[in-house]
XYZ file of C-alpha atoms in Angstrom:
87
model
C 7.746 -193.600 -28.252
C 11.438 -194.095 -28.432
C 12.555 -196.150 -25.723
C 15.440 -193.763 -24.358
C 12.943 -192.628 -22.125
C 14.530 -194.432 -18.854
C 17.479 -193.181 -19.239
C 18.176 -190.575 -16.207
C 17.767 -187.036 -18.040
C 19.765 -183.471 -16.425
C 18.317 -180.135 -18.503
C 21.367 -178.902 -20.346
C 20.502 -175.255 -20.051
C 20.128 -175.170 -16.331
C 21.729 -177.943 -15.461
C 19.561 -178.552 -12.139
C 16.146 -180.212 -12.987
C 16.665 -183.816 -12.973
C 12.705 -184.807 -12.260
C 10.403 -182.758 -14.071
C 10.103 -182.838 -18.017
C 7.781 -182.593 -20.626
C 7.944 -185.761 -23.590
C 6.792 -184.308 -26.832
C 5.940 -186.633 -29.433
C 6.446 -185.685 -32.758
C 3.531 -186.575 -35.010
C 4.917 -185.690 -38.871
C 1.969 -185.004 -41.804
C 3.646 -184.544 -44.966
C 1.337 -181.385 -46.857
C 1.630 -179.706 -50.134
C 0.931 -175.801 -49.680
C -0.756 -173.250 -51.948
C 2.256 -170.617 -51.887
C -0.031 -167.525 -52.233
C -3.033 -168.454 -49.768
C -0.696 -171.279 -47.307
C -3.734 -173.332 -47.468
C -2.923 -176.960 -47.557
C -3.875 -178.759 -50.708
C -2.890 -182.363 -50.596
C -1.709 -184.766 -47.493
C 0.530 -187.181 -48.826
C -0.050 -190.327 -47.349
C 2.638 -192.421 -49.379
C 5.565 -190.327 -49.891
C 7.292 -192.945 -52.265
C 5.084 -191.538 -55.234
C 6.524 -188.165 -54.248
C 10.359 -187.937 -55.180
C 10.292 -183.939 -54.568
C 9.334 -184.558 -50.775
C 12.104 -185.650 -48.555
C 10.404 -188.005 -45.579
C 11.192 -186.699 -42.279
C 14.301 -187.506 -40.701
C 14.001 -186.241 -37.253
C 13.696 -187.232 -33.904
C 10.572 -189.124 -33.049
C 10.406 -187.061 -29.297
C 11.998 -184.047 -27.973
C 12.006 -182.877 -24.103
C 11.373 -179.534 -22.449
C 13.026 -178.824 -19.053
C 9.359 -178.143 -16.599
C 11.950 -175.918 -14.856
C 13.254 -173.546 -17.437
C 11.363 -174.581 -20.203
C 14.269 -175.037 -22.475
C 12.998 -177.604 -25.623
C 16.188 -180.176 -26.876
C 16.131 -183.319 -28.374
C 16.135 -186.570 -25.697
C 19.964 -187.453 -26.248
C 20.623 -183.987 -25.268
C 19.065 -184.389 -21.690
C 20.731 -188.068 -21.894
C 24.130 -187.180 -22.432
C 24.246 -183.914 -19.624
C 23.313 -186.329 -17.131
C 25.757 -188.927 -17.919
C 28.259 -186.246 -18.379
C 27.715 -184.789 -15.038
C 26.830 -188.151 -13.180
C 31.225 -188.752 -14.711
C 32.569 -185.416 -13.618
């Protein structure tokens, strides 16, 4: 898990909760689909052989306020707190 995770957090939606979150880790499995049925035909396990499928670029956790249940990414929690601990 990213290591951001002791930084002090403040939900940006309700701006209150400052305790309670939920870490979700983002586990990525790159698929190939059947278009008509959606059933997955192939995992990719090396995506280098694949230069139609872009890897993943996103973040490796995001965080849902366990007050209001809003879902950001971590620097988003991160960067109300330090905002508001300024202000």
């Amino acid at each position: 898990m990213n290591t951001e995770h002791s930084s002090p957090y403040l939900c940006p939606s309700c701006k209150t909760n400052k305790t309670r979150f939920n870490l979700i880790e983002q586990v990525v499995t790159p698929v190939k689909k059947n278009p008509q049925t959606g059933e997955i035909v192939e995992e990719y396990e090396d995506l280098s052989s694949q230069p139609m499928h872009m890897q993943y670029r996103g973040p490796d956790i995001r965080v849902q306020c366990a007050a209001c249940g809003v879902i950001e990414e971590e620097i988003s929690f991160i960067k109300r707190a330090e905002y508001n601990k300024s202000s």
